[in-house]
JSON list of C-alpha atoms and ligand atoms in Angstrom, two decimals:
[
{"chain": "A", "resi": 16, "resn": "MET", "atom": "CA", "xyz": [140.40, 114.37, 109.27]},
{"chain": "A", "resi": 17, "resn": "SER", "atom": "CA", "xyz": [137.32, 112.19, 109.78]},
{"chain": "A", "resi": 18, "resn": "LYS", "atom": "CA", "xyz": [134.06, 113.14, 108.14]},
{"chain": "A", "resi": 19, "resn": "GLU", "atom": "CA", "xyz": [131.40, 114.25, 110.59]},
{"chain": "A", "resi": 20, "resn": "ILE", "atom": "CA", "xyz": [127.84, 112.97, 110.72]},
{"chain": "A", "resi": 21, "resn": "LEU", "atom": "CA", "xyz": [125.37, 115.10, 112.66]},
{"chain": "A", "resi": 22, "resn": "LEU", "atom": "CA", "xyz": [122.93, 112.80, 114.45]},
{"chain": "A", "resi": 23, "resn": "LEU", "atom": "CA", "xyz": [119.86, 114.79, 115.47]},
{"chain": "A", "resi": 24, "resn": "SER", "atom": "CA", "xyz": [117.25, 113.65, 117.98]},
{"chain": "A", "resi": 25, "resn": "GLY", "atom": "CA", "xyz": [114.03, 115.58, 118.46]},
{"chain": "A", "resi": 26, "resn": "PRO", "atom": "CA", "xyz": [111.49, 115.98, 121.25]},
{"chain": "A", "resi": 27, "resn": "ASN", "atom": "CA", "xyz": [110.86, 113.19, 123.76]},
{"chain": "A", "resi": 28, "resn": "LEU", "atom": "CA", "xyz": [113.57, 110.93, 122.39]},
{"chain": "A", "resi": 29, "resn": "ASP", "atom": "CA", "xyz": [115.55, 111.71, 125.55]},
{"chain": "A", "resi": 30, "resn": "GLU", "atom": "CA", "xyz": [112.91, 109.58, 127.29]},
{"chain": "A", "resi": 31, "resn": "LEU", "atom": "CA", "xyz": [113.59, 106.44, 125.24]},
{"chain": "A", "resi": 32, "resn": "GLY", "atom": "CA", "xyz": [114.06, 103.41, 127.45]},
{"chain": "A", "resi": 33, "resn": "THR", "atom": "CA", "xyz": [110.98, 104.16, 129.51]},
{"chain": "A", "resi": 34, "resn": "ARG", "atom": "CA", "xyz": [108.79, 105.92, 126.90]},
{"chain": "A", "resi": 35, "resn": "SER", "atom": "CA", "xyz": [106.22, 103.50, 125.43]},
{"chain": "A", "resi": 36, "resn": "PRO", "atom": "CA", "xyz": [108.65, 100.55, 125.29]},
{"chain": "A", "resi": 37, "resn": "GLU", "atom": "CA", "xyz": [106.02, 98.46, 123.48]},
{"chain": "A", "resi": 38, "resn": "ILE", "atom": "CA", "xyz": [106.41, 100.89, 120.55]},
{"chain": "A", "resi": 39, "resn": "TYR", "atom": "CA", "xyz": [110.00, 102.13, 120.82]},
{"chain": "A", "resi": 40, "resn": "GLY", "atom": "CA", "xyz": [111.77, 99.31, 122.66]},
{"chain": "A", "resi": 41, "resn": "SER", "atom": "CA", "xyz": [113.73, 99.58, 125.88]},
{"chain": "A", "resi": 42, "resn": "THR", "atom": "CA", "xyz": [117.01, 100.88, 124.45]},
{"chain": "A", "resi": 43, "resn": "THR", "atom": "CA", "xyz": [117.89, 104.33, 125.76]},
{"chain": "A", "resi": 44, "resn": "LEU", "atom": "CA", "xyz": [118.88, 107.19, 123.48]},
{"chain": "A", "resi": 45, "resn": "ALA", "atom": "CA", "xyz": [122.40, 107.09, 124.93]},
{"chain": "A", "resi": 46, "resn": "GLU", "atom": "CA", "xyz": [122.65, 103.42, 123.88]},
{"chain": "A", "resi": 47, "resn": "HIS", "atom": "CA", "xyz": [121.39, 104.14, 120.35]},
{"chain": "A", "resi": 48, "resn": "VAL", "atom": "CA", "xyz": [123.93, 106.96, 120.03]},
{"chain": "A", "resi": 49, "resn": "GLU", "atom": "CA", "xyz": [126.75, 104.80, 121.41]},
{"chain": "A", "resi": 50, "resn": "ARG", "atom": "CA", "xyz": [126.05, 101.99, 118.92]},
{"chain": "A", "resi": 51, "resn": "PHE", "atom": "CA", "xyz": [125.64, 104.39, 116.02]},
{"chain": "A", "resi": 52, "resn": "THR", "atom": "CA", "xyz": [128.88, 106.18, 116.94]},
{"chain": "A", "resi": 53, "resn": "ALA", "atom": "CA", "xyz": [130.88, 102.96, 117.36]},
{"chain": "A", "resi": 54, "resn": "ARG", "atom": "CA", "xyz": [129.78, 101.71, 113.92]},
{"chain": "A", "resi": 55, "resn": "ALA", "atom": "CA", "xyz": [130.33, 105.10, 112.29]},
{"chain": "A", "resi": 56, "resn": "GLU", "atom": "CA", "xyz": [133.84, 105.37, 113.74]},
{"chain": "A", "resi": 57, "resn": "LYS", "atom": "CA", "xyz": [134.71, 101.95, 112.27]},
{"chain": "A", "resi": 58, "resn": "ASP", "atom": "CA", "xyz": [133.70, 103.42, 108.91]},
{"chain": "A", "resi": 59, "resn": "GLY", "atom": "CA", "xyz": [135.95, 106.44, 109.46]},
{"chain": "A", "resi": 60, "resn": "PHE", "atom": "CA", "xyz": [133.27, 108.95, 110.50]},
{"chain": "A", "resi": 61, "resn": "SER", "atom": "CA", "xyz": [132.99, 111.05, 113.61]},
{"chain": "A", "resi": 62, "resn": "VAL", "atom": "CA", "xyz": [129.54, 111.68, 115.11]},
{"chain": "A", "resi": 63, "resn": "ARG", "atom": "CA", "xyz": [128.14, 114.79, 116.73]},
{"chain": "A", "resi": 64, "resn": "HIS", "atom": "CA", "xyz": [124.87, 114.10, 118.52]},
{"chain": "A", "resi": 65, "resn": "VAL", "atom": "CA", "xyz": [122.39, 116.82, 119.40]},
{"chain": "A", "resi": 66, "resn": "GLN", "atom": "CA", "xyz": [119.13, 116.08, 121.20]},
{"chain": "A", "resi": 67, "resn": "SER", "atom": "CA", "xyz": [116.66, 118.82, 121.93]},
{"chain": "A", "resi": 68, "resn": "ASN", "atom": "CA", "xyz": [113.03, 119.18, 122.92]},
{"chain": "A", "resi": 69, "resn": "PHE", "atom": "CA", "xyz": [113.08, 122.65, 121.30]},
{"chain": "A", "resi": 70, "resn": "GLU", "atom": "CA", "xyz": [112.48, 123.10, 117.59]},
{"chain": "A", "resi": 71, "resn": "GLY", "atom": "CA", "xyz": [114.72, 126.18, 117.31]},
{"chain": "A", "resi": 72, "resn": "GLU", "atom": "CA", "xyz": [117.72, 124.36, 118.79]},
{"chain": "A", "resi": 73, "resn": "LEU", "atom": "CA", "xyz": [117.37, 121.60, 116.20]},
{"chain": "A", "resi": 74, "resn": "ILE", "atom": "CA", "xyz": [117.12, 124.21, 113.44]},
{"chain": "A", "resi": 75, "resn": "GLU", "atom": "CA", "xyz": [120.28, 125.93, 114.71]},
{"chain": "A", "resi": 76, "resn": "ALA", "atom": "CA", "xyz": [122.10, 122.60, 114.82]},
{"chain": "A", "resi": 77, "resn": "VAL", "atom": "CA", "xyz": [121.18, 122.07, 111.15]},
{"chain": "A", "resi": 78, "resn": "HIS", "atom": "CA", "xyz": [122.45, 125.57, 110.30]},
{"chain": "A", "resi": 79, "resn": "ALA", "atom": "CA", "xyz": [125.73, 124.86, 112.13]},
{"chain": "A", "resi": 80, "resn": "ALA", "atom": "CA", "xyz": [126.19, 121.61, 110.21]},
{"chain": "A", "resi": 81, "resn": "ARG", "atom": "CA", "xyz": [126.61, 123.51, 106.95]},
{"chain": "A", "resi": 82, "resn": "GLY", "atom": "CA", "xyz": [130.31, 123.36, 106.14]},
{"chain": "A", "resi": 83, "resn": "THR", "atom": "CA", "xyz": [131.16, 121.04, 109.04]},
{"chain": "A", "resi": 84, "resn": "SER", "atom": "CA", "xyz": [129.13, 117.82, 108.56]},
{"chain": "A", "resi": 85, "resn": "VAL", "atom": "CA", "xyz": [128.95, 115.63, 105.47]},
{"chain": "A", "resi": 86, "resn": "ALA", "atom": "CA", "xyz": [125.63, 114.09, 106.49]},
{"chain": "A", "resi": 87, "resn": "ILE", "atom": "CA", "xyz": [122.66, 114.52, 108.81]},
{"chain": "A", "resi": 88, "resn": "VAL", "atom": "CA", "xyz": [120.75, 111.59, 110.25]},
{"chain": "A", "resi": 89, "resn": "ILE", "atom": "CA", "xyz": [117.59, 112.92, 111.86]},
{"chain": "A", "resi": 90, "resn": "ASN", "atom": "CA", "xyz": [114.90, 111.44, 114.04]},
{"chain": "A", "resi": 91, "resn": "ALA", "atom": "CA", "xyz": [112.80, 114.55, 114.58]},
{"chain": "A", "resi": 92, "resn": "GLY", "atom": "CA", "xyz": [110.21, 112.80, 116.77]},
{"chain": "A", "resi": 93, "resn": "ALA", "atom": "CA", "xyz": [106.77, 114.40, 116.41]},
{"chain": "A", "resi": 94, "resn": "LEU", "atom": "CA", "xyz": [108.28, 117.48, 114.72]},
{"chain": "A", "resi": 95, "resn": "THR", "atom": "CA", "xyz": [108.48, 115.15, 111.70]},
{"chain": "A", "resi": 96, "resn": "HIS", "atom": "CA", "xyz": [104.75, 115.62, 111.31]},
{"chain": "A", "resi": 97, "resn": "SER", "atom": "CA", "xyz": [104.50, 119.36, 111.90]},
{"chain": "A", "resi": 98, "resn": "SER", "atom": "CA", "xyz": [107.71, 121.32, 111.39]},
{"chain": "A", "resi": 99, "resn": "TRP", "atom": "CA", "xyz": [107.97, 123.16, 108.09]},
{"chain": "A", "resi": 100, "resn": "ALA", "atom": "CA", "xyz": [110.72, 125.28, 109.70]},
{"chain": "A", "resi": 101, "resn": "LEU", "atom": "CA", "xyz": [112.90, 122.23, 110.29]},
{"chain": "A", "resi": 102, "resn": "ALA", "atom": "CA", "xyz": [112.20, 121.11, 106.71]},
{"chain": "A", "resi": 103, "resn": "ASP", "atom": "CA", "xyz": [113.30, 124.55, 105.43]},
{"chain": "A", "resi": 104, "resn": "ALA", "atom": "CA", "xyz": [116.51, 124.34, 107.47]},
{"chain": "A", "resi": 105, "resn": "LEU", "atom": "CA", "xyz": [117.27, 120.86, 106.13]},
{"chain": "A", "resi": 106, "resn": "ALA", "atom": "CA", "xyz": [116.63, 122.06, 102.58]},
{"chain": "A", "resi": 107, "resn": "MET", "atom": "CA", "xyz": [119.56, 124.49, 103.01]},
{"chain": "A", "resi": 108, "resn": "PHE", "atom": "CA", "xyz": [121.97, 121.68, 103.96]},
{"chain": "A", "resi": 109, "resn": "ASN", "atom": "CA", "xyz": [123.68, 120.36, 100.84]},
{"chain": "A", "resi": 110, "resn": "GLY", "atom": "CA", "xyz": [125.03, 117.06, 102.23]},
{"chain": "A", "resi": 111, "resn": "VAL", "atom": "CA", "xyz": [123.41, 113.67, 102.63]},
{"chain": "A", "resi": 112, "resn": "LYS", "atom": "CA", "xyz": [120.21, 113.63, 104.73]},
{"chain": "A", "resi": 113, "resn": "VAL", "atom": "CA", "xyz": [118.52, 110.53, 106.10]},
{"chain": "A", "resi": 114, "resn": "GLU", "atom": "CA", "xyz": [115.28, 110.56, 108.11]},
{"chain": "A", "resi": 115, "resn": "VAL", "atom": "CA", "xyz": [115.05, 107.77, 110.65]},
{"chain": "A", "resi": 116, "resn": "HIS", "atom": "CA", "xyz": [112.30, 106.39, 112.89]},
{"chain": "A", "resi": 117, "resn": "LEU", "atom": "CA", "xyz": [112.25, 103.51, 115.33]},
{"chain": "A", "resi": 118, "resn": "SER", "atom": "CA", "xyz": [108.56, 102.82, 114.73]},
{"chain": "A", "resi": 119, "resn": "ASN", "atom": "CA", "xyz": [106.73, 102.82, 111.40]},
{"chain": "A", "resi": 120, "resn": "PRO", "atom": "CA", "xyz": [104.69, 106.05, 111.48]},
{"chain": "A", "resi": 121, "resn": "ALA", "atom": "CA", "xyz": [102.73, 104.97, 108.37]},
{"chain": "A", "resi": 122, "resn": "ALA", "atom": "CA", "xyz": [101.26, 102.10, 110.37]},
{"chain": "A", "resi": 123, "resn": "ARG", "atom": "CA", "xyz": [100.21, 104.32, 113.28]},
{"chain": "A", "resi": 124, "resn": "GLU", "atom": "CA", "xyz": [97.77, 107.21, 113.89]},
{"chain": "A", "resi": 125, "resn": "PRO", "atom": "CA", "xyz": [96.82, 109.28, 110.81]},
{"chain": "A", "resi": 126, "resn": "PHE", "atom": "CA", "xyz": [98.65, 112.41, 112.03]},
{"chain": "A", "resi": 127, "resn": "ARG", "atom": "CA", "xyz": [101.91, 110.43, 111.81]},
{"chain": "A", "resi": 128, "resn": "HIS", "atom": "CA", "xyz": [101.36, 109.55, 108.15]},
{"chain": "A", "resi": 129, "resn": "VAL", "atom": "CA", "xyz": [102.65, 112.93, 106.97]},
{"chain": "A", "resi": 130, "resn": "SER", "atom": "CA", "xyz": [106.33, 113.86, 107.13]},
{"chain": "A", "resi": 131, "resn": "THR", "atom": "CA", "xyz": [107.26, 117.48, 106.47]},
{"chain": "A", "resi": 132, "resn": "LEU", "atom": "CA", "xyz": [110.86, 116.28, 106.11]},
{"chain": "A", "resi": 133, "resn": "ALA", "atom": "CA", "xyz": [110.30, 113.55, 103.53]},
{"chain": "A", "resi": 134, "resn": "GLY", "atom": "CA", "xyz": [110.60, 115.91, 100.58]},
{"chain": "A", "resi": 135, "resn": "VAL", "atom": "CA", "xyz": [113.94, 117.41, 101.62]},
{"chain": "A", "resi": 136, "resn": "VAL", "atom": "CA", "xyz": [115.86, 114.27, 102.64]},
{"chain": "A", "resi": 137, "resn": "ASN", "atom": "CA", "xyz": [117.51, 111.64, 100.44]},
{"chain": "A", "resi": 138, "resn": "GLY", "atom": "CA", "xyz": [115.32, 108.98, 102.00]},
{"chain": "A", "resi": 139, "resn": "SER", "atom": "CA", "xyz": [113.65, 107.63, 105.10]},
{"chain": "A", "resi": 140, "resn": "ILE", "atom": "CA", "xyz": [114.13, 104.50, 107.18]},
{"chain": "A", "resi": 141, "resn": "ALA", "atom": "CA", "xyz": [111.35, 103.56, 109.57]},
{"chain": "A", "resi": 142, "resn": "GLY", "atom": "CA", "xyz": [110.00, 100.66, 111.50]},
{"chain": "A", "resi": 143, "resn": "PHE", "atom": "CA", "xyz": [113.07, 98.57, 112.27]},
{"chain": "A", "resi": 144, "resn": "GLY", "atom": "CA", "xyz": [113.53, 99.52, 115.91]},
{"chain": "A", "resi": 145, "resn": "ALA", "atom": "CA", "xyz": [117.16, 99.96, 116.94]},
{"chain": "A", "resi": 146, "resn": "THR", "atom": "CA", "xyz": [118.22, 98.54, 113.55]},
{"chain": "A", "resi": 147, "resn": "SER", "atom": "CA", "xyz": [116.79, 101.68, 111.88]},
{"chain": "A", "resi": 148, "resn": "TYR", "atom": "CA", "xyz": [119.88, 103.58, 113.05]},
{"chain": "A", "resi": 149, "resn": "GLU", "atom": "CA", "xyz": [122.24, 100.97, 111.57]},
{"chain": "A", "resi": 150, "resn": "LEU", "atom": "CA", "xyz": [120.36, 101.06, 108.27]},
{"chain": "A", "resi": 151, "resn": "ALA", "atom": "CA", "xyz": [120.52, 104.86, 108.30]},
{"chain": "A", "resi": 152, "resn": "LEU", "atom": "CA", "xyz": [124.30, 104.68, 108.67]},
{"chain": "A", "resi": 153, "resn": "ASP", "atom": "CA", "xyz": [124.50, 102.19, 105.78]},
{"chain": "A", "resi": 154, "resn": "ALA", "atom": "CA", "xyz": [122.42, 104.61, 103.70]},
{"chain": "A", "resi": 155, "resn": "VAL", "atom": "CA", "xyz": [124.77, 107.50, 104.53]},
{"chain": "A", "resi": 156, "resn": "ARG", "atom": "CA", "xyz": [127.82, 105.45, 103.55]},
{"chain": "A", "resi": 157, "resn": "ARG", "atom": "CA", "xyz": [126.30, 104.37, 100.24]},
{"chain": "A", "resi": 158, "resn": "LEU", "atom": "CA", "xyz": [125.00, 107.82, 99.37]},
{"chain": "A", "resi": 159, "resn": "LEU", "atom": "CA", "xyz": [128.43, 109.35, 100.04]},
{"chain": "A", "resi": 160, "resn": "GLU", "atom": "CA", "xyz": [130.10, 106.67, 97.90]},
{"chain": "A", "resi": 161, "resn": "LEU", "atom": "CA", "xyz": [127.72, 107.53, 95.06]},
{"chain": "A", "resi": 162, "resn": "ALA", "atom": "CA", "xyz": [128.23, 111.28, 95.49]},
{"chain": "B", "resi": 225, "resn": "DQA", "atom": "C1", "xyz": [109.32, 108.52, 116.06]},
{"chain": "B", "resi": 225, "resn": "DQA", "atom": "C2", "xyz": [107.90, 108.48, 115.46]},
{"chain": "B", "resi": 225, "resn": "DQA", "atom": "C3", "xyz": [107.17, 109.78, 115.71]},
{"chain": "B", "resi": 225, "resn": "DQA", "atom": "O1", "xyz": [105.86, 109.71, 115.19]},
{"chain": "B", "resi": 225, "resn": "DQA", "atom": "C4", "xyz": [107.08, 110.04, 117.20]},
{"chain": "B", "resi": 225, "resn": "DQA", "atom": "O2", "xyz": [106.46, 111.28, 117.44]},
{"chain": "B", "resi": 225, "resn": "DQA", "atom": "C5", "xyz": [108.39, 109.96, 117.89]},
{"chain": "B", "resi": 225, "resn": "DQA", "atom": "C6", "xyz": [109.29, 108.87, 117.54]},
{"chain": "B", "resi": 225, "resn": "DQA", "atom": "C7", "xyz": [110.03, 107.16, 115.91]},
{"chain": "B", "resi": 225, "resn": "DQA", "atom": "O3", "xyz": [111.26, 107.11, 116.05]},
{"chain": "B", "resi": 225, "resn": "DQA", "atom": "O4", "xyz": [109.38, 106.14, 115.70]},
{"chain": "B", "resi": 225, "resn": "DQA", "atom": "O5", "xyz": [108.70, 110.73, 118.77]},
{"chain": "B", "resi": 225, "resn": "DQA", "atom": "O6", "xyz": [110.08, 109.48, 115.35]}
]
């Protein structure tokens, strides 16, 4: 049975493609997910993608991943900078956790410099555009090999 990665996408990421392309690029979320899934499947993983604009739905997806997914790759959008509840949910997940961002929040407005998730994930990848998702997958693979 293939090992499942939960790929989580937070608020407004469903608008990628047309949302601030000068910051996020013109790739749609569906395209990011398709590329991530194709690469992950080559590595023997299956991918379950959940996108929601609602914090509680993302939290419930994290709860549901316990016992079913080996890793979570999460781009929580702006909830990255505000959601202690999502951080608490991630803290309960014992598998590999990688935070991912298309842009580099540290180089943007001050409110983006804080990540509530940073302390409960294995690590964060930010600022590489679409490549951030590929690097996140590499990180998952390596962290699972080390586990
Ligand atoms: C983002 C960065 C966040 O600050 C922002 O709120 C997003 C996207 C990124 O992928 O660069 O929605 O997570």
